[in-house]
CSV table of C-alpha atoms in Angstrom, one decimal:
chain,number,residue,atom,x,y,z
A,1116,UNK,CA,-71.0,-33.9,14.9
A,1117,UNK,CA,-74.4,-32.2,15.6
A,1118,UNK,CA,-76.2,-33.2,18.7
A,1119,UNK,CA,-79.2,-34.3,16.7
A,1120,UNK,CA,-77.1,-36.9,14.9
A,1121,UNK,CA,-75.6,-38.2,18.2
A,1122,UNK,CA,-79.1,-38.5,19.7
A,1123,UNK,CA,-80.3,-40.5,16.6
A,1124,UNK,CA,-77.3,-42.8,16.8
A,1125,UNK,CA,-78.0,-43.5,20.5
A,1126,UNK,CA,-81.6,-44.3,19.6
A,1127,UNK,CA,-80.7,-47.0,17.0
A,1128,UNK,CA,-82.4,-50.2,18.0
A,1129,UNK,CA,-80.2,-52.9,19.5
A,1130,UNK,CA,-81.8,-56.3,19.8
A,1131,UNK,CA,-79.4,-57.7,22.3
A,1132,UNK,CA,-79.8,-54.6,24.5
A,1133,UNK,CA,-83.6,-54.9,24.3
A,1134,UNK,CA,-83.4,-58.6,25.2
A,1135,UNK,CA,-81.2,-57.9,28.2
A,1136,UNK,CA,-83.6,-55.2,29.4
A,1137,UNK,CA,-86.5,-57.7,29.2
A,1138,UNK,CA,-84.5,-60.4,30.9
A,1139,UNK,CA,-83.3,-58.0,33.6
A,1140,UNK,CA,-86.9,-57.1,34.5
A,1141,UNK,CA,-87.8,-60.8,35.0
A,1142,UNK,CA,-87.3,-61.6,38.7
A,1143,UNK,CA,-87.2,-65.4,38.2
A,1144,UNK,CA,-84.8,-65.1,35.3
A,1145,UNK,CA,-82.4,-63.0,37.4
A,1146,UNK,CA,-82.6,-65.5,40.2
A,1147,UNK,CA,-81.5,-68.1,37.7
A,1148,UNK,CA,-78.8,-65.8,36.3
A,1149,UNK,CA,-77.2,-65.0,39.6
A,1150,UNK,CA,-77.6,-68.6,40.7
A,1151,UNK,CA,-75.8,-69.8,37.6
A,1152,UNK,CA,-73.0,-67.3,38.2
A,1153,UNK,CA,-72.6,-68.7,41.7
A,1154,UNK,CA,-72.5,-72.2,40.4
A,1155,UNK,CA,-69.8,-71.2,37.9
A,1156,UNK,CA,-67.8,-69.5,40.7
A,1157,UNK,CA,-68.0,-72.6,42.8
A,1158,UNK,CA,-66.9,-74.8,39.9
A,1159,UNK,CA,-63.8,-72.7,39.6
A,1160,UNK,CA,-63.1,-71.8,43.2
A,1161,UNK,CA,-65.2,-74.1,45.4
A,1162,UNK,CA,-62.2,-76.1,46.5
A,1163,UNK,CA,-60.5,-72.9,47.7
A,1164,UNK,CA,-63.4,-71.4,49.6
A,1165,UNK,CA,-64.2,-74.7,51.4
A,1166,UNK,CA,-63.3,-74.5,55.1
A,1167,UNK,CA,-61.6,-77.9,55.1
A,1168,UNK,CA,-60.0,-80.3,52.7
A,1169,UNK,CA,-62.5,-82.5,51.0
A,1170,UNK,CA,-61.0,-85.7,52.5
A,1171,UNK,CA,-59.9,-84.4,55.9
A,1172,UNK,CA,-61.3,-86.6,58.7
A,1173,UNK,CA,-62.1,-85.4,62.2
A,1174,UNK,CA,-62.0,-88.4,64.6
A,1175,UNK,CA,-64.7,-88.2,67.2
A,1176,UNK,CA,-66.9,-86.0,65.1
A,1177,UNK,CA,-68.6,-88.6,62.9
A,1178,UNK,CA,-72.2,-88.1,61.9
A,1179,UNK,CA,-72.6,-84.7,63.5
A,1180,UNK,CA,-75.9,-83.0,62.4
A,1181,UNK,CA,-75.9,-79.5,61.0
A,1182,UNK,CA,-74.9,-76.7,63.3
A,1183,UNK,CA,-78.4,-75.4,63.8
A,1184,UNK,CA,-79.4,-78.7,65.3
A,1185,UNK,CA,-79.4,-79.3,69.0
A,1186,UNK,CA,-76.4,-81.7,68.8
A,1187,UNK,CA,-74.6,-79.8,66.0
A,1188,UNK,CA,-71.2,-78.1,66.2
A,1189,UNK,CA,-70.5,-74.5,64.9
A,1190,UNK,CA,-67.3,-75.8,63.3
A,1191,UNK,CA,-69.2,-77.9,60.9
A,1192,UNK,CA,-72.1,-75.9,59.5
A,1193,UNK,CA,-73.7,-78.7,57.5
A,1194,UNK,CA,-72.5,-81.5,59.8
A,1195,UNK,CA,-70.2,-84.4,59.0
A,1196,UNK,CA,-70.5,-87.8,57.3
A,1197,UNK,CA,-69.8,-91.3,58.7
A,1198,UNK,CA,-66.0,-90.7,58.3
A,1199,UNK,CA,-66.0,-87.4,60.0
A,1200,UNK,CA,-65.6,-85.3,56.9
A,1201,UNK,CA,-67.1,-81.9,56.6
A,1202,UNK,CA,-70.2,-82.1,54.3
A,1203,UNK,CA,-70.1,-78.4,53.4
A,1204,UNK,CA,-66.5,-78.7,52.2
A,1205,UNK,CA,-67.3,-81.7,50.1
A,1206,UNK,CA,-70.4,-80.1,48.6
A,1207,UNK,CA,-68.4,-77.0,47.6
A,1208,UNK,CA,-65.6,-79.1,46.1
A,1209,UNK,CA,-68.2,-81.3,44.4
A,1210,UNK,CA,-69.6,-78.5,42.3
A,1211,UNK,CA,-66.9,-78.9,39.7
A,1212,UNK,CA,-67.3,-82.6,39.0
A,1213,UNK,CA,-71.1,-82.4,38.9
A,1214,UNK,CA,-72.1,-79.0,37.5
A,1215,UNK,CA,-68.7,-78.2,35.9
A,1216,UNK,CA,-68.6,-81.5,34.0
A,1217,UNK,CA,-72.2,-80.9,32.9
A,1218,UNK,CA,-71.4,-77.4,31.5
A,1219,UNK,CA,-68.4,-78.8,29.5
A,1220,UNK,CA,-70.6,-81.6,28.2
A,1221,UNK,CA,-73.4,-79.3,27.2
A,1222,UNK,CA,-71.1,-76.8,25.4
A,1223,UNK,CA,-69.5,-79.7,23.5
A,1224,UNK,CA,-72.9,-81.1,22.6
A,1225,UNK,CA,-74.3,-77.7,21.6
A,1226,UNK,CA,-71.3,-77.0,19.4
A,1227,UNK,CA,-71.3,-80.3,17.5
A,1228,UNK,CA,-75.1,-80.7,17.7
A,1229,UNK,CA,-75.6,-77.3,16.1
A,1230,UNK,CA,-73.2,-77.9,13.3
A,1231,UNK,CA,-74.7,-81.4,12.5
A,1232,UNK,CA,-78.2,-80.1,13.0
A,1233,UNK,CA,-77.8,-77.2,10.6
A,1234,UNK,CA,-76.1,-79.4,8.1
A,1235,UNK,CA,-78.9,-82.0,8.4
A,1236,UNK,CA,-81.6,-79.3,8.2
A,1237,UNK,CA,-80.4,-77.8,4.9
A,1238,UNK,CA,-79.9,-81.2,3.2
A,1239,UNK,CA,-82.7,-82.9,1.3
A,1240,UNK,CA,-83.4,-86.3,-0.2
A,1241,UNK,CA,-81.7,-89.6,0.8
A,1242,UNK,CA,-79.1,-88.2,3.2
A,1243,UNK,CA,-81.8,-86.3,5.2
A,1244,UNK,CA,-84.0,-89.3,5.4
A,1245,UNK,CA,-81.2,-91.6,6.5
A,1246,UNK,CA,-80.0,-89.1,9.2
A,1247,UNK,CA,-83.6,-88.7,10.3
A,1248,UNK,CA,-84.1,-92.4,10.9
A,1249,UNK,CA,-80.8,-92.7,12.7
A,1250,UNK,CA,-81.8,-89.8,15.1
A,1251,UNK,CA,-85.2,-91.4,15.7
A,1252,UNK,CA,-83.5,-94.7,16.6
A,1253,UNK,CA,-81.1,-93.0,19.0
A,1254,UNK,CA,-83.9,-90.9,20.6
A,1255,UNK,CA,-86.0,-93.9,21.3
A,1256,UNK,CA,-83.3,-95.0,23.9
A,1257,UNK,CA,-83.5,-93.0,27.2
A,1258,UNK,CA,-80.4,-90.8,27.6
A,1259,UNK,CA,-79.5,-92.3,31.0
A,1260,UNK,CA,-79.8,-95.9,29.7
A,1261,UNK,CA,-77.6,-95.0,26.7
A,1262,UNK,CA,-75.0,-93.5,29.1
A,1263,UNK,CA,-75.1,-96.6,31.3
A,1264,UNK,CA,-74.5,-98.8,28.3
A,1265,UNK,CA,-71.5,-96.8,27.2
A,1266,UNK,CA,-70.0,-96.7,30.7
A,1267,UNK,CA,-70.5,-100.4,31.0
A,1268,UNK,CA,-68.3,-100.9,28.0
A,1269,UNK,CA,-65.5,-98.4,28.8
A,1270,UNK,CA,-65.5,-98.6,32.6
A,1271,UNK,CA,-66.7,-96.5,35.5
A,1272,UNK,CA,-64.9,-93.2,35.7
A,1273,UNK,CA,-65.9,-89.5,35.7
A,1274,UNK,CA,-64.2,-88.8,32.3
A,1275,UNK,CA,-66.0,-91.9,30.9
A,1276,UNK,CA,-69.3,-90.8,32.3
A,1277,UNK,CA,-68.8,-87.4,30.7
A,1278,UNK,CA,-68.2,-89.0,27.3
A,1279,UNK,CA,-71.2,-91.3,27.8
A,1280,UNK,CA,-73.5,-88.4,28.7
A,1281,UNK,CA,-72.2,-86.3,25.8
A,1282,UNK,CA,-73.0,-89.2,23.4
A,1283,UNK,CA,-76.5,-89.4,24.9
A,1284,UNK,CA,-77.2,-85.7,24.6
A,1285,UNK,CA,-75.8,-85.2,21.1
A,1286,UNK,CA,-78.7,-86.8,19.2
A,1287,UNK,CA,-81.3,-84.7,21.1
A,1288,UNK,CA,-79.5,-81.5,20.3
A,1289,UNK,CA,-79.0,-82.5,16.7
A,1290,UNK,CA,-82.7,-83.4,16.3
A,1291,UNK,CA,-83.9,-80.1,17.8
A,1292,UNK,CA,-81.7,-78.0,15.6
A,1293,UNK,CA,-82.5,-80.1,12.6
A,1294,UNK,CA,-86.3,-79.8,13.1
A,1295,UNK,CA,-86.1,-76.0,13.7
A,1296,UNK,CA,-83.9,-75.4,10.7
A,1297,UNK,CA,-86.0,-77.7,8.5
A,1298,UNK,CA,-89.2,-75.9,9.5
A,1299,UNK,CA,-87.8,-72.4,8.9
A,1300,UNK,CA,-86.6,-73.4,5.4
A,1301,UNK,CA,-90.2,-73.8,4.3
A,1302,UNK,CA,-91.3,-70.3,5.4
A,1303,UNK,CA,-92.0,-67.5,3.0
A,1304,UNK,CA,-89.2,-65.2,4.1
A,1305,UNK,CA,-86.6,-67.8,3.3
A,1306,UNK,CA,-88.2,-68.3,-0.2
A,1307,UNK,CA,-88.1,-64.5,-0.6
A,1308,UNK,CA,-84.5,-64.3,0.4
A,1309,UNK,CA,-83.6,-66.9,-2.1
A,1310,UNK,CA,-85.4,-65.1,-4.9
A,1311,UNK,CA,-83.4,-62.0,-4.0
A,1312,UNK,CA,-80.2,-63.9,-4.6
A,1313,UNK,CA,-79.2,-64.6,-1.0
A,1314,UNK,CA,-76.8,-67.5,-0.5
A,1315,UNK,CA,-77.5,-70.4,1.9
A,1316,UNK,CA,-74.8,-69.1,4.3
A,1317,UNK,CA,-76.4,-65.6,4.5
A,1318,UNK,CA,-79.9,-67.1,5.0
A,1319,UNK,CA,-78.6,-69.3,7.8
A,1320,UNK,CA,-76.7,-66.6,9.7
A,1321,UNK,CA,-79.0,-63.6,9.0
A,1322,UNK,CA,-82.4,-65.2,9.0
A,1323,UNK,CA,-82.8,-68.8,10.2
A,1324,UNK,CA,-80.4,-68.9,13.3
A,1325,UNK,CA,-81.8,-65.6,14.8
A,1326,UNK,CA,-85.4,-67.0,14.5
A,1327,UNK,CA,-84.6,-70.3,16.1
A,1328,UNK,CA,-82.5,-68.7,18.9
A,1329,UNK,CA,-85.3,-69.2,21.5
A,1330,UNK,CA,-85.6,-72.9,20.5
A,1331,UNK,CA,-81.9,-73.4,20.8
A,1332,UNK,CA,-81.6,-71.7,24.2
A,1333,UNK,CA,-84.4,-73.8,25.5
A,1334,UNK,CA,-82.8,-77.0,24.2
A,1335,UNK,CA,-79.4,-76.2,25.5
A,1336,UNK,CA,-80.6,-75.3,29.0
A,1337,UNK,CA,-82.7,-78.5,29.0
A,1338,UNK,CA,-79.6,-80.4,27.9
A,1339,UNK,CA,-77.6,-78.8,30.8
A,1340,UNK,CA,-80.1,-79.8,33.4
A,1341,UNK,CA,-80.2,-83.4,31.9
A,1342,UNK,CA,-76.4,-83.5,32.0
A,1343,UNK,CA,-76.3,-82.6,35.7
A,1344,UNK,CA,-78.9,-85.3,36.5
A,1345,UNK,CA,-77.2,-87.9,34.4
A,1346,UNK,CA,-73.8,-87.2,35.8
A,1347,UNK,CA,-75.2,-87.4,39.3
A,1348,UNK,CA,-77.2,-90.6,38.4
A,1349,UNK,CA,-74.1,-92.3,37.1
A,1350,UNK,CA,-72.2,-91.3,40.3
A,1351,UNK,CA,-75.1,-92.6,42.4
A,1352,UNK,CA,-74.9,-96.0,40.5
A,1353,UNK,CA,-71.2,-96.1,41.1
A,1354,UNK,CA,-70.6,-95.8,37.3
A,1355,UNK,CA,-69.3,-92.3,37.2
A,1356,UNK,CA,-67.1,-90.5,39.7
A,1357,UNK,CA,-65.5,-92.9,42.2
A,1358,UNK,CA,-65.2,-92.3,45.9
A,1359,UNK,CA,-63.7,-90.5,47.7
A,1360,UNK,CA,-64.7,-88.0,44.9
A,1361,UNK,CA,-67.1,-85.3,46.3
A,1362,UNK,CA,-69.3,-85.6,43.2
A,1363,UNK,CA,-72.9,-85.1,44.5
A,1364,UNK,CA,-74.3,-88.2,43.0
A,1365,UNK,CA,-71.5,-90.3,44.5
A,1366,UNK,CA,-72.0,-88.7,47.9
A,1367,UNK,CA,-75.7,-89.4,47.7
A,1368,UNK,CA,-75.2,-93.1,46.8
A,1369,UNK,CA,-72.5,-93.5,49.5
A,1370,UNK,CA,-74.9,-92.1,52.2
A,1371,UNK,CA,-78.0,-93.9,51.1
A,1372,UNK,CA,-77.7,-96.5,53.9
A,1373,UNK,CA,-77.5,-93.7,56.4
A,1374,UNK,CA,-80.9,-92.1,55.5
A,1375,UNK,CA,-82.5,-93.2,58.8
A,1376,UNK,CA,-79.5,-92.6,61.0
A,1377,UNK,CA,-78.2,-89.3,59.5
A,1378,UNK,CA,-80.7,-88.0,56.9
A,1379,UNK,CA,-78.8,-84.8,56.3
A,1380,UNK,CA,-76.0,-86.8,54.6
A,1381,UNK,CA,-78.6,-87.8,51.9
A,1382,UNK,CA,-80.7,-84.6,51.9
A,1383,UNK,CA,-77.9,-82.2,51.4
A,1384,UNK,CA,-76.3,-83.7,48.2
A,1385,UNK,CA,-79.8,-84.3,46.8
A,1386,UNK,CA,-80.8,-80.7,47.7
A,1387,UNK,CA,-77.7,-79.4,45.9
A,1388,UNK,CA,-78.7,-81.3,42.7
A,1389,UNK,CA,-82.3,-80.1,43.0
A,1390,UNK,CA,-81.3,-76.4,43.4
A,1391,UNK,CA,-78.8,-76.6,40.6
A,1392,UNK,CA,-81.3,-78.0,38.1
A,1393,UNK,CA,-83.9,-75.4,39.3
A,1394,UNK,CA,-81.5,-72.6,38.7
A,1395,UNK,CA,-80.6,-73.8,35.2
A,1396,UNK,CA,-84.3,-74.1,34.3
A,1397,UNK,CA,-85.1,-70.7,35.6
A,1398,UNK,CA,-82.3,-69.2,33.6
A,1399,UNK,CA,-83.3,-71.1,30.5
A,1400,UNK,CA,-87.0,-70.1,30.7
A,1401,UNK,CA,-86.1,-66.5,31.4
A,1402,UNK,CA,-83.8,-66.4,28.3
A,1403,UNK,CA,-86.5,-68.0,26.2
A,1404,UNK,CA,-89.1,-65.4,27.3
A,1405,UNK,CA,-86.7,-62.5,26.8
A,1406,UNK,CA,-85.7,-63.7,23.3
A,1407,UNK,CA,-89.3,-64.2,22.2
A,1408,UNK,CA,-90.4,-60.8,23.5
A,1409,UNK,CA,-87.3,-59.1,22.0
A,1410,UNK,CA,-87.9,-60.6,18.6
A,1411,UNK,CA,-91.6,-59.5,18.6
């Protein structure tokens, strides 16, 4: 093959490669990207990299402050709780029930929500109107309140909290995809594609879905951050993961009465939740900016 042909093939535009280059140059987006990779790693291996077992107690070392404090101990980098358990170990082990559960919930909500949203977006008439009113009714209820109602019926448990949060997130994802698809169907390029004989399947996969990718990414990352907060909130209210689970919300609720005696037992789980949500939002905003710039 001539060298000119090889050079031309290498110069063929690749949208995904262009989007990655734009994303890679965004410092905040890369912070979110590497932070998300770290969270996923801790979800899978946090229990193994923890210095101690999550329920191991050290008598005589209760309520030790972090090691950089004057009264801290180098053996317990982030201090201990009221039962003498290492907080660092519990935070590392708690990544899976908090962030890992939220990731599973979000992927499930994204899968089912995209299917239902696309189906609702391409329908017209009575079915579309009925579904629209149902979604409006569900969206009028705050997601956390809906999750609390569901857990109140089926009982407090991490798996039940995951189901409740999934049911609370699903209508929001469906409505976002439905609105995006419905708006795209009225644009001129879709009308032109139909006049050229393109099928509905081809229009969806080759025209509509690429154009709403930024909207979907933004909604899915927002759903992930909401899932983390809702899982933690249910654990905090003793409606989700039950003690001695190291879930961050449960740890926060269990240590709330110690806020004046041992503030690190409250600040550290709360800080873990805050950092996780910040990382997810940085990643989502960076992906949205990169997709928008790549499409243009």
